[in-house]
PDB file of C-alpha atoms in Angstrom:
ATOM      1  CA  MET E  23    -114.306  63.233 -32.844  1.00  0.00           C
ATOM      2  CA  ASN E  24    -116.278  60.373 -34.421  1.00  0.00           C
ATOM      3  CA  THR E  25    -119.964  60.507 -35.316  1.00  0.00           C
ATOM      4  CA  VAL E  26    -121.133  58.723 -32.144  1.00  0.00           C
ATOM      5  CA  SER E  27    -119.157  60.987 -29.808  1.00  0.00           C
ATOM      6  CA  SER E  28    -120.219  64.077 -31.748  1.00  0.00           C
ATOM      7  CA  ASN E  29    -123.890  63.124 -31.499  1.00  0.00           C
ATOM      8  CA  ARG E  30    -123.496  62.272 -27.822  1.00  0.00           C
ATOM      9  CA  SER E  31    -121.837  65.629 -27.122  1.00  0.00           C
ATOM     10  CA  ARG E  32    -124.549  67.554 -28.956  1.00  0.00           C
ATOM     11  CA  GLU E  33    -127.289  65.729 -27.074  1.00  0.00           C
ATOM     12  CA  LEU E  34    -125.601  66.450 -23.745  1.00  0.00           C
ATOM     13  CA  ASP E  35    -125.317  70.120 -24.658  1.00  0.00           C
ATOM     14  CA  ARG E  36    -129.033  70.108 -25.478  1.00  0.00           C
ATOM     15  CA  LEU E  37    -129.967  68.478 -22.179  1.00  0.00           C
ATOM     16  CA  LEU E  38    -127.942  70.999 -20.195  1.00  0.00           C
ATOM     17  CA  THR E  39    -129.991  73.839 -21.662  1.00  0.00           C
ATOM     18  CA  PHE E  40    -132.860  72.669 -19.444  1.00  0.00           C
ATOM     19  CA  GLY E  41    -131.191  73.915 -16.274  1.00  0.00           C
ATOM     20  CA  LYS E  42    -128.000  74.941 -14.544  1.00  0.00           C
ATOM     21  CA  LEU E  43    -128.856  73.293 -11.216  1.00  0.00           C
ATOM     22  CA  VAL E  44    -128.860  69.502 -10.991  1.00  0.00           C
ATOM     23  CA  PRO E  45    -130.100  67.975  -7.728  1.00  0.00           C
ATOM     24  CA  VAL E  46    -127.938  65.021  -6.694  1.00  0.00           C
ATOM     25  CA  ILE E  47    -130.474  62.667  -5.161  1.00  0.00           C
ATOM     26  CA  THR E  48    -129.927  59.622  -2.980  1.00  0.00           C
ATOM     27  CA  ILE E  49    -133.184  57.785  -2.318  1.00  0.00           C
ATOM     28  CA  GLU E  50    -133.550  55.180   0.427  1.00  0.00           C
ATOM     29  CA  ARG E  51    -137.225  54.371  -0.183  1.00  0.00           C
ATOM     30  CA  ALA E  52    -138.495  53.977  -3.735  1.00  0.00           C
ATOM     31  CA  GLU E  53    -141.986  55.160  -2.790  1.00  0.00           C
ATOM     32  CA  HIS E  54    -140.471  58.614  -2.236  1.00  0.00           C
ATOM     33  CA  ALA E  55    -139.208  58.845  -5.799  1.00  0.00           C
ATOM     34  CA  VAL E  56    -142.252  60.105  -7.675  1.00  0.00           C
ATOM     35  CA  PRO E  57    -143.451  62.752  -5.170  1.00  0.00           C
ATOM     36  CA  LEU E  58    -139.850  63.922  -4.806  1.00  0.00           C
ATOM     37  CA  ALA E  59    -139.421  64.344  -8.551  1.00  0.00           C
ATOM     38  CA  ARG E  60    -142.759  66.110  -8.884  1.00  0.00           C
ATOM     39  CA  ALA E  61    -141.797  68.509  -6.089  1.00  0.00           C
ATOM     40  CA  LEU E  62    -138.496  69.412  -7.748  1.00  0.00           C
ATOM     41  CA  VAL E  63    -140.054  69.794 -11.202  1.00  0.00           C
ATOM     42  CA  SER E  64    -142.752  72.036  -9.679  1.00  0.00           C
ATOM     43  CA  GLY E  65    -139.935  74.172  -8.298  1.00  0.00           C
ATOM     44  CA  GLY E  66    -138.373  74.512 -11.745  1.00  0.00           C
ATOM     45  CA  LEU E  67    -135.696  71.788 -11.623  1.00  0.00           C
ATOM     46  CA  ARG E  68    -136.097  69.282 -14.452  1.00  0.00           C
ATOM     47  CA  LEU E  69    -132.597  67.829 -14.672  1.00  0.00           C
ATOM     48  CA  LEU E  70    -132.230  65.217 -11.927  1.00  0.00           C
ATOM     49  CA  GLU E  71    -129.348  62.952 -10.959  1.00  0.00           C
ATOM     50  CA  ILE E  72    -130.585  59.794  -9.261  1.00  0.00           C
ATOM     51  CA  THR E  73    -127.616  58.046  -7.691  1.00  0.00           C
ATOM     52  CA  LEU E  74    -127.032  54.314  -7.513  1.00  0.00           C
ATOM     53  CA  ARG E  75    -125.739  54.593  -3.944  1.00  0.00           C
ATOM     54  CA  THR E  76    -128.679  52.723  -2.437  1.00  0.00           C
ATOM     55  CA  ALA E  77    -130.622  49.559  -3.184  1.00  0.00           C
ATOM     56  CA  ALA E  78    -133.598  51.743  -4.108  1.00  0.00           C
ATOM     57  CA  GLY E  79    -131.711  53.876  -6.615  1.00  0.00           C
ATOM     58  CA  ALA E  80    -132.470  52.009  -9.835  1.00  0.00           C
ATOM     59  CA  ASP E  81    -136.125  51.355  -8.937  1.00  0.00           C
ATOM     60  CA  SER E  82    -136.535  55.007  -7.970  1.00  0.00           C
ATOM     61  CA  ALA E  83    -135.166  56.165 -11.312  1.00  0.00           C
ATOM     62  CA  SER E  84    -137.435  53.736 -13.150  1.00  0.00           C
ATOM     63  CA  ARG E  85    -140.519  55.041 -11.343  1.00  0.00           C
ATOM     64  CA  ILE E  86    -139.646  58.672 -12.060  1.00  0.00           C
ATOM     65  CA  ILE E  87    -138.992  57.976 -15.739  1.00  0.00           C
ATOM     66  CA  ALA E  88    -142.356  56.188 -16.020  1.00  0.00           C
ATOM     67  CA  GLU E  89    -144.483  58.612 -14.003  1.00  0.00           C
ATOM     68  CA  VAL E  90    -142.874  62.057 -14.217  1.00  0.00           C
ATOM     69  CA  PRO E  91    -142.276  62.707 -17.917  1.00  0.00           C
ATOM     70  CA  GLU E  92    -141.293  66.335 -17.274  1.00  0.00           C
ATOM     71  CA  ALA E  93    -138.211  65.158 -15.372  1.00  0.00           C
ATOM     72  CA  ILE E  94    -134.985  64.580 -17.291  1.00  0.00           C
ATOM     73  CA  VAL E  95    -133.444  61.712 -15.385  1.00  0.00           C
ATOM     74  CA  GLY E  96    -129.738  60.997 -15.249  1.00  0.00           C
ATOM     75  CA  ILE E  97    -128.136  58.113 -13.387  1.00  0.00           C
ATOM     76  CA  GLY E  98    -125.304  59.042 -11.041  1.00  0.00           C
ATOM     77  CA  THR E  99    -122.639  57.069  -9.190  1.00  0.00           C
ATOM     78  CA  VAL E 100    -121.971  55.039 -12.326  1.00  0.00           C
ATOM     79  CA  LEU E 101    -118.843  53.087 -11.395  1.00  0.00           C
ATOM     80  CA  THR E 102    -118.739  50.151 -13.823  1.00  0.00           C
ATOM     81  CA  ARG E 103    -119.779  49.043 -17.288  1.00  0.00           C
ATOM     82  CA  ASP E 104    -122.684  47.203 -15.669  1.00  0.00           C
ATOM     83  CA  ASP E 105    -123.850  50.422 -14.012  1.00  0.00           C
ATOM     84  CA  LEU E 106    -123.691  52.161 -17.382  1.00  0.00           C
ATOM     85  CA  LYS E 107    -125.726  49.401 -19.013  1.00  0.00           C
ATOM     86  CA  ARG E 108    -128.252  49.659 -16.196  1.00  0.00           C
ATOM     87  CA  ALA E 109    -128.632  53.384 -16.907  1.00  0.00           C
ATOM     88  CA  VAL E 110    -129.315  52.634 -20.571  1.00  0.00           C
ATOM     89  CA  ASP E 111    -131.777  49.847 -19.725  1.00  0.00           C
ATOM     90  CA  LEU E 112    -133.640  52.113 -17.314  1.00  0.00           C
ATOM     91  CA  GLY E 113    -134.153  54.684 -20.055  1.00  0.00           C
ATOM     92  CA  ALA E 114    -132.039  57.414 -18.482  1.00  0.00           C
ATOM     93  CA  LYS E 115    -131.287  60.466 -20.591  1.00  0.00           C
ATOM     94  CA  TYR E 116    -127.696  60.755 -19.366  1.00  0.00           C
ATOM     95  CA  ALA E 117    -125.274  59.306 -16.824  1.00  0.00           C
ATOM     96  CA  LEU E 118    -122.524  60.588 -14.545  1.00  0.00           C
ATOM     97  CA  SER E 119    -119.623  59.100 -12.625  1.00  0.00           C
ATOM     98  CA  PRO E 120    -117.644  60.434  -9.638  1.00  0.00           C
ATOM     99  CA  GLY E 121    -114.448  59.265 -11.348  1.00  0.00           C
ATOM    100  CA  ALA E 122    -113.575  57.256 -14.421  1.00  0.00           C
ATOM    101  CA  THR E 123    -111.514  54.171 -15.170  1.00  0.00           C
ATOM    102  CA  PRO E 124    -110.257  53.455 -18.697  1.00  0.00           C
ATOM    103  CA  THR E 125    -112.672  50.512 -18.820  1.00  0.00           C
ATOM    104  CA  LEU E 126    -115.649  52.718 -17.999  1.00  0.00           C
ATOM    105  CA  LEU E 127    -114.539  55.460 -20.397  1.00  0.00           C
ATOM    106  CA  GLU E 128    -114.137  52.947 -23.202  1.00  0.00           C
ATOM    107  CA  ALA E 129    -117.624  51.534 -22.629  1.00  0.00           C
ATOM    108  CA  ALA E 130    -119.176  55.015 -22.475  1.00  0.00           C
ATOM    109  CA  ALA E 131    -117.280  56.119 -25.586  1.00  0.00           C
ATOM    110  CA  ARG E 132    -118.718  53.187 -27.561  1.00  0.00           C
ATOM    111  CA  GLY E 133    -122.280  53.963 -26.498  1.00  0.00           C
ATOM    112  CA  GLU E 134    -124.709  56.694 -27.411  1.00  0.00           C
ATOM    113  CA  LEU E 135    -125.864  57.661 -23.909  1.00  0.00           C
ATOM    114  CA  PRO E 136    -124.606  61.145 -22.964  1.00  0.00           C
ATOM    115  CA  PHE E 137    -122.038  60.571 -20.240  1.00  0.00           C
ATOM    116  CA  ILE E 138    -120.285  62.968 -17.860  1.00  0.00           C
ATOM    117  CA  PRO E 139    -117.157  61.342 -16.439  1.00  0.00           C
ATOM    118  CA  GLY E 140    -115.809  62.542 -13.122  1.00  0.00           C
ATOM    119  CA  ILE E 141    -112.334  64.036 -12.778  1.00  0.00           C
ATOM    120  CA  ALA E 142    -110.371  65.778 -10.030  1.00  0.00           C
ATOM    121  CA  THR E 143    -106.992  66.357 -11.712  1.00  0.00           C
ATOM    122  CA  SER E 144    -105.572  67.499 -15.037  1.00  0.00           C
ATOM    123  CA  SER E 145    -104.178  64.011 -15.704  1.00  0.00           C
ATOM    124  CA  GLU E 146    -107.628  62.445 -15.279  1.00  0.00           C
ATOM    125  CA  LEU E 147    -109.029  65.149 -17.543  1.00  0.00           C
ATOM    126  CA  MET E 148    -106.486  64.328 -20.252  1.00  0.00           C
ATOM    127  CA  VAL E 149    -107.448  60.661 -20.135  1.00  0.00           C
ATOM    128  CA  GLY E 150    -111.116  61.595 -20.532  1.00  0.00           C
ATOM    129  CA  LEU E 151    -110.307  63.861 -23.467  1.00  0.00           C
ATOM    130  CA  SER E 152    -108.427  61.023 -25.163  1.00  0.00           C
ATOM    131  CA  PHE E 153    -111.684  59.030 -25.185  1.00  0.00           C
ATOM    132  CA  GLY E 154    -113.565  61.868 -26.867  1.00  0.00           C
ATOM    133  CA  PHE E 155    -115.335  63.490 -23.911  1.00  0.00           C
ATOM    134  CA  ASP E 156    -115.474  67.260 -23.516  1.00  0.00           C
ATOM    135  CA  THR E 157    -117.805  67.755 -20.523  1.00  0.00           C
ATOM    136  CA  PHE E 158    -116.743  66.526 -17.096  1.00  0.00           C
ATOM    137  CA  LYS E 159    -117.993  66.310 -13.544  1.00  0.00           C
ATOM    138  CA  PHE E 160    -115.447  68.058 -11.324  1.00  0.00           C
ATOM    139  CA  PHE E 161    -115.681  66.020  -8.128  1.00  0.00           C
ATOM    140  CA  PRO E 162    -115.365  66.514  -5.221  1.00  0.00           C
ATOM    141  CA  ALA E 163    -115.440  70.153  -6.283  1.00  0.00           C
ATOM    142  CA  VAL E 164    -114.556  71.982  -3.067  1.00  0.00           C
ATOM    143  CA  PRO E 165    -112.064  69.451  -1.629  1.00  0.00           C
ATOM    144  CA  ALA E 166    -110.425  69.142  -5.069  1.00  0.00           C
ATOM    145  CA  GLY E 167    -109.490  72.811  -5.112  1.00  0.00           C
ATOM    146  CA  GLY E 168    -112.735  74.670  -5.564  1.00  0.00           C
ATOM    147  CA  ILE E 169    -113.198  77.643  -7.853  1.00  0.00           C
ATOM    148  CA  PRO E 170    -109.440  78.424  -8.090  1.00  0.00           C
ATOM    149  CA  ALA E 171    -108.815  74.909  -9.421  1.00  0.00           C
ATOM    150  CA  LEU E 172    -111.428  75.230 -12.158  1.00  0.00           C
ATOM    151  CA  LYS E 173    -110.077  78.636 -13.119  1.00  0.00           C
ATOM    152  CA  ALA E 174    -106.620  77.106 -13.425  1.00  0.00           C
ATOM    153  CA  LEU E 175    -107.890  74.191 -15.546  1.00  0.00           C
ATOM    154  CA  GLY E 176    -109.477  76.673 -17.923  1.00  0.00           C
ATOM    155  CA  GLY E 177    -106.016  77.809 -19.050  1.00  0.00           C
ATOM    156  CA  PRO E 178    -104.641  74.632 -20.636  1.00  0.00           C
ATOM    157  CA  PHE E 179    -108.093  73.190 -21.374  1.00  0.00           C
ATOM    158  CA  PRO E 180    -110.202  76.066 -22.779  1.00  0.00           C
ATOM    159  CA  GLN E 181    -112.417  73.657 -24.744  1.00  0.00           C
ATOM    160  CA  VAL E 182    -113.580  71.720 -21.678  1.00  0.00           C
ATOM    161  CA  LYS E 183    -116.899  72.258 -19.895  1.00  0.00           C
ATOM    162  CA  PHE E 184    -117.582  71.287 -16.304  1.00  0.00           C
ATOM    163  CA  CYS E 185    -120.435  70.319 -14.007  1.00  0.00           C
ATOM    164  CA  PRO E 186    -118.825  70.645 -10.560  1.00  0.00           C
ATOM    165  CA  THR E 187    -120.353  68.717  -7.667  1.00  0.00           C
ATOM    166  CA  GLY E 188    -119.330  68.249  -4.052  1.00  0.00           C
ATOM    167  CA  GLY E 189    -119.449  70.934  -1.399  1.00  0.00           C
ATOM    168  CA  ILE E 190    -121.495  73.390  -3.461  1.00  0.00           C
ATOM    169  CA  SER E 191    -124.355  75.117  -1.686  1.00  0.00           C
ATOM    170  CA  GLU E 192    -127.065  77.650  -2.298  1.00  0.00           C
ATOM    171  CA  ASP E 193    -124.744  80.328  -0.908  1.00  0.00           C
ATOM    172  CA  ASN E 194    -121.930  79.771  -3.406  1.00  0.00           C
ATOM    173  CA  ALA E 195    -123.790  78.358  -6.425  1.00  0.00           C
ATOM    174  CA  ARG E 196    -123.792  81.659  -8.261  1.00  0.00           C
ATOM    175  CA  ASP E 197    -120.018  82.006  -7.852  1.00  0.00           C
ATOM    176  CA  TRP E 198    -119.452  78.638  -9.502  1.00  0.00           C
ATOM    177  CA  LEU E 199    -121.839  79.392 -12.352  1.00  0.00           C
ATOM    178  CA  ALA E 200    -120.020  82.656 -13.027  1.00  0.00           C
ATOM    179  CA  LEU E 201    -117.033  80.661 -14.313  1.00  0.00           C
ATOM    180  CA  PRO E 202    -117.006  80.526 -18.132  1.00  0.00           C
ATOM    181  CA  ASN E 203    -116.169  76.811 -18.200  1.00  0.00           C
ATOM    182  CA  VAL E 204    -119.041  75.799 -15.891  1.00  0.00           C
ATOM    183  CA  VAL E 205    -122.246  74.797 -17.688  1.00  0.00           C
ATOM    184  CA  ALA E 206    -124.143  73.433 -14.670  1.00  0.00           C
ATOM    185  CA  ILE E 207    -123.603  72.510 -11.039  1.00  0.00           C
ATOM    186  CA  GLY E 208    -124.779  69.542  -9.019  1.00  0.00           C
ATOM    187  CA  GLY E 209    -125.775  69.637  -5.398  1.00  0.00           C
ATOM    188  CA  SER E 210    -127.280  67.366  -2.765  1.00  0.00           C
ATOM    189  CA  TRP E 211    -128.460  70.431  -0.842  1.00  0.00           C
ATOM    190  CA  LEU E 212    -131.377  70.671  -3.284  1.00  0.00           C
ATOM    191  CA  ALA E 213    -132.828  67.366  -2.024  1.00  0.00           C
ATOM    192  CA  PRO E 214    -131.594  66.895   1.558  1.00  0.00           C
ATOM    193  CA  GLU E 215    -132.074  63.587   3.297  1.00  0.00           C
ATOM    194  CA  GLY E 216    -134.163  65.090   6.091  1.00  0.00           C
ATOM    195  CA  ASP E 217    -136.859  66.396   3.754  1.00  0.00           C
ATOM    196  CA  LEU E 218    -136.885  63.155   1.761  1.00  0.00           C
ATOM    197  CA  ASN E 219    -137.329  60.987   4.831  1.00  0.00           C
ATOM    198  CA  ALA E 220    -140.006  63.306   6.216  1.00  0.00           C
ATOM    199  CA  GLY E 221    -141.859  63.516   2.913  1.00  0.00           C
ATOM    200  CA  ASN E 222    -141.624  67.286   3.086  1.00  0.00           C
ATOM    201  CA  TRP E 223    -142.267  67.839  -0.607  1.00  0.00           C
ATOM    202  CA  SER E 224    -143.378  71.459  -0.304  1.00  0.00           C
ATOM    203  CA  ALA E 225    -140.030  72.345   1.284  1.00  0.00           C
ATOM    204  CA  LEU E 226    -138.233  70.815  -1.704  1.00  0.00           C
ATOM    205  CA  THR E 227    -140.315  72.866  -4.109  1.00  0.00           C
ATOM    206  CA  GLU E 228    -139.654  76.088  -2.237  1.00  0.00           C
ATOM    207  CA  ARG E 229    -135.929  75.339  -1.963  1.00  0.00           C
ATOM    208  CA  ALA E 230    -135.762  74.770  -5.713  1.00  0.00           C
ATOM    209  CA  LYS E 231    -137.532  78.051  -6.439  1.00  0.00           C
ATOM    210  CA  ARG E 232    -135.275  79.942  -4.027  1.00  0.00           C
ATOM    211  CA  ALA E 233    -132.104  78.425  -5.493  1.00  0.00           C
ATOM    212  CA  LEU E 234    -133.139  79.328  -9.029  1.00  0.00           C
ATOM    213  CA  ALA E 235    -133.974  82.865  -7.968  1.00  0.00           C
ATOM    214  CA  ARG E 236    -130.554  83.259  -6.335  1.00  0.00           C
ATOM    215  CA  ILE E 237    -128.759  82.323  -9.549  1.00  0.00           C
ATOM    216  CA  GLY E 238    -131.018  84.577 -11.599  1.00  0.00           C
ATOM    217  CA  GLN E 239    -133.172  81.965 -13.309  1.00  0.00           C
TER     218      GLN E 239
END
């Protein structure tokens, strides 16, 4: 592992100490971004994944970074080198992808931004390892085989850490976190579309507190 990848890995490890639950957030209206982030931080969730799935995604992330310093903002749904550059330009602390092409992995490997590439199979995992990454987003977690799949991957890849996302809920979050190779989990249930659109910030705060209590944090 070269110096850049080693530093990037250490910084990612440091960031993940701030929480085991990462809300996966898709924002349609940028004016919702700041109150949403404040609600989640008030509930104890500092690590946020703001996706680039909507036209408001980048602006939302920018507003949160500028106005909610307690939030640790990552950019999700990074699909291309341009998306990765946008995450860096926005001032994100980390970035994530649902999958990973060699082109994207190469760009991320050259940079210093902590990056969590997405994988669903052992072959994809091996490609990611060849670029120097050791922490991966297992996506879509439940459709891709769920907890049994991650247990199986732990055999041939004991050095790999995972942040599974996709199909995880408050009811099964603790089961995922009980796996030794899982360092955090992502979930859209922590910031559901209904509460965002309704501006129901207190519900988001209470959901965050309840989720943390259920996993023992």
